[in-house]
Amino acid sequence: MSKTTEISKKKLLGIAGLGWMFDAMDVGILSFVIAALKVDWGLSVTQMGWIGSVNSIGMAVGALIFGLMADRVGRKKVFIITLLLFSIGSGLSALVTTLALFLVLRFFIGMGLGGELPVASTLVSESVEAHERGRVVVLLESFWAGGWLIAALISYFVIPSFGWQAALLLSALPAFYALYLRLKLPDSPKFQAIKGKSEQREPIFKKIGQIWAKSYKKQTAMLWILWFSVVFSYYGMFLWLPSVMVMKGFSLIQSFEYVLIMTVAQLPGYFSAAYLIERFGRKFVLITYLTGTALSAYFFGNAEGLALLLTAGIFLSFFNLGAWGALYAYTPEHYPTEIRGTGSGTAAAVGRVGGILGPLLVGYLVTAGVTINIIFLIFCIAIFIGALAVLLLGDETKQKKLV
């Protein structure tokens, strides 16, 4: 690879990665804001669950719409639009005083978040050579851990002293970065190569039928099951982590501190997955890390003492986020350029349906008196189902040449 190409790859990873980091910062801050809003607004557990679920409804809609748009107008334009949408929405949500308005804004923020993630991973996948594509996309996903760390730090130091509104205002800063992206970010070379062809002028919803054609239906089914199980469990568990810590008897400040410690484990999870994914393949990493996530979820739900709780939480972060990195590397590799945005976006949209149900389920089950260990057992089983789908239906795409 030439020096020029290497610099371009690093530049692309940095630009897309920072957008990814801002996404994570917003989602991470929301988990802490939910816990703070319970105190400030006197929210019920069910209302807390609805905040996370409305966010995921927006993500499902955004992943579908913007995934389709990416195959029509390009990856770069959609990346910028989605970044602006969730950044401006986050800033405005700091100004509201009612749950109803907060939920409306969380829907639009979710649209931006849900659209940006699959489009960014598609853009990077199409811009990197096959022998290192998986590693680079996992490294892209590692920026998520950086965003969560920033969110945890902001929440720990800012929310107790200045309120949740200040934290949300800080998460609006990416809007300014989006203006910079418009000038600096190149579009996918593969999309530019097919831009203007007749297929691009087809009705965009026709592309959904194409991903269920005979050539792609097995991988589409596998990806939809995988995405649903991963997103269902992730948002069910991680959006509730600070609140679960409070339910287990810790103060709000203590819960923020312990979740911050758990969040640090996300980084080695990503980096180890990035190391392994080009050596042993996508299926190996996904199955191994999803199994680790499921076992960690089981032990976290059953933990009583602080030591076991922190240990299980650290492993939960390590394995779950490593699996996320492999998931984003794996998904775009199943489709040709003409329908890659659609295939990735619809899989993510199905996953976001799981993200709607996960937080709601926790809220309703806690209200019904179901114990935390049973709730986390449900997530444990869901993750095993995702791993089984990869094992039985998934094809290995390591070093596959994209067309």
Coordinates of C-alpha atoms in Angstrom, one line a residue:
M1 CA 0.0 0.0 0.0
S2 CA 1.4 3.4 -0.9
K3 CA 2.1 6.1 1.7
T4 CA -0.6 8.3 0.2
T5 CA -3.2 5.5 0.5
E6 CA -2.1 4.8 4.1
I7 CA -2.6 8.5 5.0
S8 CA -6.0 8.5 3.4
K9 CA -7.0 5.4 5.3
K10 CA -6.0 6.9 8.6
K11 CA -7.7 10.1 7.8
L12 CA -10.9 8.3 6.9
L13 CA -10.8 6.2 10.1
G14 CA -10.2 9.4 12.1
I15 CA -13.0 11.4 10.6
A16 CA -15.6 8.6 10.6
G17 CA -14.4 7.4 14.0
L18 CA -15.0 10.8 15.6
G19 CA -18.5 10.8 14.3
W20 CA -18.9 7.4 15.8
M21 CA -17.5 8.6 19.1
F22 CA -20.1 11.4 19.2
D23 CA -22.8 8.9 18.7
A24 CA -21.6 6.8 21.7
M25 CA -21.3 10.0 23.8
D26 CA -24.9 10.7 23.3
V27 CA -26.1 7.2 24.0
G28 CA -23.8 6.9 27.0
I29 CA -25.0 10.2 28.5
L30 CA -28.6 9.1 28.0
S31 CA -28.1 6.1 30.3
F32 CA -26.9 8.5 33.1
V33 CA -29.5 11.1 32.3
I34 CA -32.3 8.6 32.7
A35 CA -31.1 7.8 36.2
A36 CA -30.9 11.6 37.0
L37 CA -34.4 12.3 35.5
K38 CA -35.9 9.7 37.8
V39 CA -34.8 11.9 40.7
D40 CA -35.6 15.3 39.1
W41 CA -38.9 14.5 37.4
G42 CA -40.0 11.7 39.7
L43 CA -40.2 9.2 36.8
S44 CA -41.6 5.7 37.2
V45 CA -39.6 2.7 36.1
T46 CA -41.9 2.3 33.1
Q47 CA -41.4 5.9 32.1
M48 CA -37.6 5.4 32.3
G49 CA -37.9 2.4 30.0
W50 CA -39.9 4.5 27.5
I51 CA -37.1 7.0 27.2
G52 CA -34.7 4.3 26.0
S53 CA -37.3 2.7 23.8
V54 CA -38.4 5.9 22.0
N55 CA -34.7 6.5 21.3
S56 CA -34.5 3.0 19.7
I57 CA -37.7 3.6 17.7
G58 CA -36.0 6.6 16.2
M59 CA -32.9 4.5 15.5
A60 CA -35.0 1.8 13.7
V61 CA -36.6 4.4 11.5
G62 CA -33.3 6.2 10.9
A63 CA -31.4 3.0 10.1
L64 CA -34.0 2.0 7.5
I65 CA -34.5 5.4 5.8
F66 CA -30.9 6.6 5.8
G67 CA -29.6 3.1 4.8
L68 CA -31.9 3.4 1.7
M69 CA -30.8 7.0 1.1
A70 CA -27.1 6.0 1.3
D71 CA -27.6 3.8 -1.8
R72 CA -29.3 6.6 -3.6
V73 CA -27.4 9.9 -2.7
G74 CA -24.2 8.5 -1.3
R75 CA -22.6 7.6 2.0
K76 CA -21.0 11.0 2.7
K77 CA -24.2 13.1 2.5
V78 CA -26.2 10.8 4.7
F79 CA -23.3 10.7 7.2
I80 CA -23.4 14.5 7.6
I81 CA -27.2 14.7 7.7
T82 CA -27.5 12.1 10.5
L83 CA -24.7 13.7 12.5
L84 CA -26.4 17.1 12.4
L85 CA -29.7 15.6 13.3
F86 CA -28.7 14.0 16.5
S87 CA -26.3 16.8 17.6
I88 CA -28.9 19.5 17.3
G89 CA -31.6 17.4 18.8
S90 CA -29.4 16.7 21.8
G91 CA -28.8 20.4 22.4
L92 CA -32.5 21.1 22.2
S93 CA -33.4 18.3 24.6
A94 CA -31.4 20.1 27.3
L95 CA -34.0 22.9 27.2
V96 CA -37.2 20.9 27.7
T97 CA -39.1 20.6 30.9
T98 CA -41.7 17.9 30.1
L99 CA -41.3 14.2 29.5
A100 CA -43.4 14.4 26.3
L101 CA -41.2 16.9 24.6
F102 CA -38.1 15.1 25.8
L103 CA -39.5 11.9 24.1
V104 CA -40.2 13.7 20.8
L105 CA -36.7 15.0 20.6
R106 CA -35.2 11.6 21.6
F107 CA -37.0 10.1 18.6
F108 CA -35.3 12.5 16.2
I109 CA -32.0 12.1 18.0
G110 CA -32.4 8.3 17.6
M111 CA -33.1 8.7 13.8
G112 CA -29.7 10.4 13.5
L113 CA -27.9 7.8 15.6
G114 CA -29.6 4.9 13.9
G115 CA -28.8 6.2 10.4
E116 CA -25.2 7.2 11.0
L117 CA -23.8 3.9 12.3
P118 CA -24.5 1.5 9.4
V119 CA -23.7 4.2 6.9
A120 CA -20.3 5.0 8.4
S121 CA -19.4 1.3 8.6
T122 CA -20.4 0.9 5.0
L123 CA -18.4 3.9 3.9
V124 CA -15.2 2.6 5.7
S125 CA -15.8 -1.0 4.5
E126 CA -15.9 0.2 0.9
S127 CA -12.8 2.3 1.2
V128 CA -10.3 -0.2 2.8
E129 CA -8.6 -3.2 1.2
A130 CA -9.9 -6.7 1.9
H131 CA -6.9 -8.0 3.9
E132 CA -7.4 -5.3 6.7
R133 CA -11.0 -4.3 6.2
G134 CA -12.3 -6.2 9.3
R135 CA -9.6 -4.8 11.5
V136 CA -10.2 -1.2 10.4
V137 CA -13.9 -1.5 10.9
V138 CA -13.5 -2.9 14.4
L139 CA -11.1 0.0 15.1
L140 CA -13.8 2.3 13.8
E141 CA -16.2 0.8 16.3
S142 CA -13.6 1.2 19.1
F143 CA -14.3 4.9 19.0
W144 CA -17.6 4.0 20.6
A145 CA -15.7 3.1 23.8
G146 CA -14.0 6.5 23.7
G147 CA -17.5 8.1 23.4
W148 CA -18.8 6.1 26.3
L149 CA -15.8 7.0 28.4
I150 CA -16.3 10.7 27.7
A151 CA -20.0 10.3 28.5
A152 CA -19.2 8.5 31.8
L153 CA -16.7 11.2 32.8
I154 CA -19.1 14.0 31.9
S155 CA -21.9 12.3 33.8
Y156 CA -19.7 11.7 36.8
F157 CA -18.3 15.2 37.1
V158 CA -20.9 17.3 35.4
I159 CA -24.4 15.9 36.3
P160 CA -24.0 16.0 40.1
S161 CA -22.7 19.6 40.1
F162 CA -24.4 21.2 37.1
G163 CA -27.3 19.0 36.2
W164 CA -28.2 16.7 33.3
Q165 CA -29.0 19.7 31.1
A166 CA -25.3 20.7 31.0
A167 CA -24.3 17.2 30.0
L168 CA -26.8 17.2 27.1
L169 CA -25.5 20.6 25.9
L170 CA -22.0 19.2 25.8
S171 CA -23.2 16.3 23.7
A172 CA -24.5 18.8 21.1
L173 CA -21.0 19.9 20.1
P174 CA -20.8 17.4 17.2
A175 CA -23.0 19.8 15.1
F176 CA -20.1 22.0 14.6
Y177 CA -17.9 19.1 13.6
A178 CA -20.4 18.1 10.9
L179 CA -19.7 21.3 9.0
Y180 CA -16.1 20.4 8.9
L181 CA -16.9 16.9 7.6
R182 CA -18.7 18.4 4.5
L183 CA -15.4 19.7 3.2
K184 CA -13.0 17.0 4.4
L185 CA -14.7 13.6 4.0
P186 CA -14.4 11.7 0.7
D187 CA -17.3 9.5 -0.4
S188 CA -16.9 5.8 -0.9
P189 CA -14.9 5.0 -4.1
K190 CA -17.2 2.0 -4.8
F191 CA -20.3 4.2 -4.6
Q192 CA -18.8 6.8 -6.9
A193 CA -18.0 4.1 -9.4
I194 CA -21.7 3.1 -9.7
K195 CA -23.2 6.5 -9.2
G196 CA -25.7 7.4 -11.9
K197 CA -26.3 3.8 -13.1
S198 CA -29.8 2.8 -13.8
E199 CA -30.0 0.7 -10.6
Q200 CA -29.5 3.8 -8.5
R201 CA -32.7 5.3 -10.0
E202 CA -34.9 2.4 -9.1
P203 CA -37.5 3.0 -6.3
I204 CA -35.5 2.8 -3.1
F205 CA -37.9 0.4 -1.4
K206 CA -37.4 -2.0 -4.2
K207 CA -34.0 -2.6 -2.9
I208 CA -35.4 -4.2 0.3
G209 CA -36.8 -7.0 -2.0
Q210 CA -33.4 -7.5 -3.5
I211 CA -31.8 -8.3 -0.2
W212 CA -34.3 -11.2 0.1
A213 CA -33.5 -12.6 -3.3
K214 CA -32.4 -16.2 -3.4
S215 CA -28.7 -15.2 -3.4
Y216 CA -28.9 -13.2 -0.2
K217 CA -31.9 -14.6 1.8
K218 CA -29.8 -16.9 4.1
Q219 CA -27.4 -14.2 5.1
T220 CA -30.2 -11.6 5.5
A221 CA -32.1 -13.9 7.8
M222 CA -28.9 -14.6 9.8
L223 CA -28.0 -10.9 10.1
W224 CA -31.6 -9.9 11.2
I225 CA -31.6 -12.5 14.0
L226 CA -28.0 -11.5 15.0
W227 CA -28.8 -7.8 15.0
F228 CA -32.0 -8.2 16.9
S229 CA -30.4 -10.4 19.7
V230 CA -27.4 -8.1 20.1
V231 CA -29.2 -4.8 20.1
F232 CA -32.1 -6.1 22.3
S233 CA -29.6 -7.3 25.0
Y234 CA -27.2 -4.3 24.7
Y235 CA -29.8 -1.6 25.1
G236 CA -31.7 -3.6 27.7
M237 CA -28.6 -4.0 29.8
F238 CA -26.4 -1.0 29.2
L239 CA -29.1 1.8 29.2
W240 CA -30.1 0.4 32.6
L241 CA -26.6 -0.1 34.1
P242 CA -26.5 3.0 36.3
S243 CA -30.2 2.4 37.4
V244 CA -29.5 -1.4 38.0
M245 CA -26.6 -0.4 40.3
V246 CA -28.9 1.9 42.2
M247 CA -31.5 -1.0 42.5
K248 CA -28.7 -3.1 43.9
G249 CA -28.3 -0.6 46.8
F250 CA -25.6 1.8 45.6
S251 CA -26.1 5.6 45.5
L252 CA -26.4 7.5 42.2
I253 CA -22.8 8.8 42.5
Q254 CA -21.5 5.4 43.3
S255 CA -23.4 3.9 40.3
F256 CA -21.8 6.4 38.0
E257 CA -18.4 5.6 39.3
Y258 CA -18.7 1.9 39.0
V259 CA -20.2 2.1 35.5
L260 CA -17.2 4.3 34.5
I261 CA -14.9 1.5 35.7
M262 CA -16.8 -1.0 33.6
T263 CA -16.8 1.2 30.6
V264 CA -12.9 1.3 30.5
A265 CA -13.1 -2.5 29.7
Q266 CA -14.7 -1.7 26.3
L267 CA -11.4 -0.6 24.8
P268 CA -9.4 -3.8 25.3
G269 CA -12.6 -5.6 24.1
Y270 CA -12.4 -3.7 20.8
F271 CA -8.7 -4.0 20.4
S272 CA -8.6 -7.7 21.0
A273 CA -11.4 -8.3 18.5
A274 CA -9.5 -6.1 16.0
Y275 CA -6.4 -8.3 16.5
L276 CA -8.3 -11.6 16.2
I277 CA -10.8 -10.8 13.4
E278 CA -8.2 -11.0 10.5
R279 CA -6.5 -14.0 12.1
F280 CA -9.3 -16.3 12.9
G281 CA -12.2 -14.7 11.0
R282 CA -15.5 -13.0 11.7
K283 CA -17.5 -16.1 12.8
F284 CA -14.9 -17.1 15.4
V285 CA -14.8 -13.6 16.9
L286 CA -18.6 -13.2 16.9
I287 CA -19.4 -16.6 18.4
T288 CA -16.6 -16.3 21.1
Y289 CA -17.4 -12.8 22.1
L290 CA -21.2 -13.3 22.1
T291 CA -20.7 -16.4 24.3
G292 CA -18.6 -14.4 26.7
T293 CA -21.2 -11.7 26.8
A294 CA -24.0 -14.2 27.6
L295 CA -22.0 -15.7 30.5
S296 CA -21.1 -12.3 31.8
A297 CA -24.7 -11.2 31.7
Y298 CA -25.7 -14.2 33.7
F299 CA -23.1 -13.6 36.4
F300 CA -23.8 -9.8 36.5
G301 CA -27.5 -10.5 37.1
N302 CA -26.8 -12.9 39.9
A303 CA -23.9 -10.9 41.6
E304 CA -24.5 -9.7 45.1
G305 CA -21.1 -8.4 46.3
L306 CA -19.4 -5.4 44.8
A307 CA -16.3 -7.4 43.7
L308 CA -18.3 -10.0 41.6
L309 CA -20.6 -7.2 40.3
L310 CA -17.7 -5.2 39.0
T311 CA -15.8 -8.2 37.6
A312 CA -18.9 -9.4 35.7
G313 CA -19.6 -5.8 34.5
I314 CA -16.1 -5.5 33.3
F315 CA -16.3 -8.7 31.3
L316 CA -19.7 -7.8 30.1
S317 CA -18.3 -4.6 28.6
F318 CA -15.2 -6.3 27.2
F319 CA -17.1 -9.1 25.3
N320 CA -20.2 -7.2 24.3
L321 CA -18.4 -4.3 22.7
G322 CA -15.8 -6.6 21.0
A323 CA -18.8 -8.4 19.5
W324 CA -20.3 -5.1 18.3
G325 CA -17.0 -4.3 16.5
A326 CA -17.1 -7.7 14.7
L327 CA -20.8 -7.2 13.9
Y328 CA -20.2 -3.9 12.0
A329 CA -17.3 -5.5 10.2
Y330 CA -19.3 -8.5 9.2
T331 CA -22.6 -7.0 8.1
P332 CA -21.6 -4.9 5.0
E333 CA -19.5 -7.8 3.6
H334 CA -22.6 -9.8 2.6
Y335 CA -24.0 -7.5 -0.1
P336 CA -22.8 -5.9 -3.4
T337 CA -22.3 -2.1 -3.5
E338 CA -25.7 -1.5 -5.1
I339 CA -27.6 -2.7 -2.1
R340 CA -24.9 -2.6 0.7
G341 CA -26.4 0.4 2.4
T342 CA -29.9 -1.1 2.2
G343 CA -28.7 -4.5 3.5
S344 CA -26.7 -2.9 6.4
G345 CA -29.4 -0.4 7.2
T346 CA -32.3 -2.8 7.3
A347 CA -30.4 -5.3 9.5
A348 CA -29.6 -2.4 11.8
A349 CA -33.3 -1.3 11.7
V350 CA -34.4 -4.8 12.7
G351 CA -31.9 -4.7 15.5
R352 CA -33.3 -1.4 16.7
V353 CA -36.7 -3.1 17.1
G354 CA -34.9 -5.2 19.7
G355 CA -33.5 -1.9 21.2
I356 CA -37.1 -0.7 21.6
L357 CA -38.2 -3.9 23.4
G358 CA -35.1 -4.3 25.6
P359 CA -35.4 -1.2 27.8
L360 CA -39.2 -1.4 27.9
L361 CA -39.0 -5.0 29.0
V362 CA -36.7 -4.2 31.9
G363 CA -39.1 -1.4 33.0
Y364 CA -42.2 -3.6 32.9
L365 CA -40.5 -6.6 34.5
V366 CA -39.0 -4.5 37.4
T367 CA -42.5 -2.9 37.9
A368 CA -44.0 -6.4 38.0
G369 CA -41.5 -7.5 40.7
V370 CA -39.3 -9.7 38.5
T371 CA -35.8 -9.9 39.9
I372 CA -32.7 -8.6 38.2
N373 CA -31.2 -12.1 37.9
I374 CA -34.2 -13.3 35.9
I375 CA -34.1 -10.2 33.6
F376 CA -30.4 -10.7 32.9
L377 CA -31.0 -14.4 32.2
I378 CA -33.4 -13.4 29.4
F379 CA -30.6 -11.3 27.9
C380 CA -28.2 -14.2 28.3
I381 CA -30.5 -16.5 26.3
A382 CA -31.1 -13.9 23.6
I383 CA -27.3 -13.5 23.1
F384 CA -26.9 -17.2 22.8
I385 CA -29.6 -17.3 20.0
G386 CA -27.5 -14.7 18.1
A387 CA -24.4 -16.7 18.4
L388 CA -26.3 -19.8 17.2
A389 CA -27.5 -18.0 14.2
V390 CA -23.9 -17.1 13.2
L391 CA -22.8 -20.7 13.8
L392 CA -25.5 -22.3 11.7
L393 CA -26.4 -19.7 9.0
G394 CA -23.3 -17.5 8.8
D395 CA -20.7 -17.6 6.1
E396 CA -17.1 -16.6 6.7
T397 CA -16.3 -13.3 4.9
K398 CA -12.7 -12.9 6.0
Q399 CA -10.7 -11.2 3.2
K400 CA -13.7 -11.4 0.9
K401 CA -13.4 -9.0 -2.1
L402 CA -16.3 -6.5 -2.1
V403 CA -18.1 -6.1 -5.5

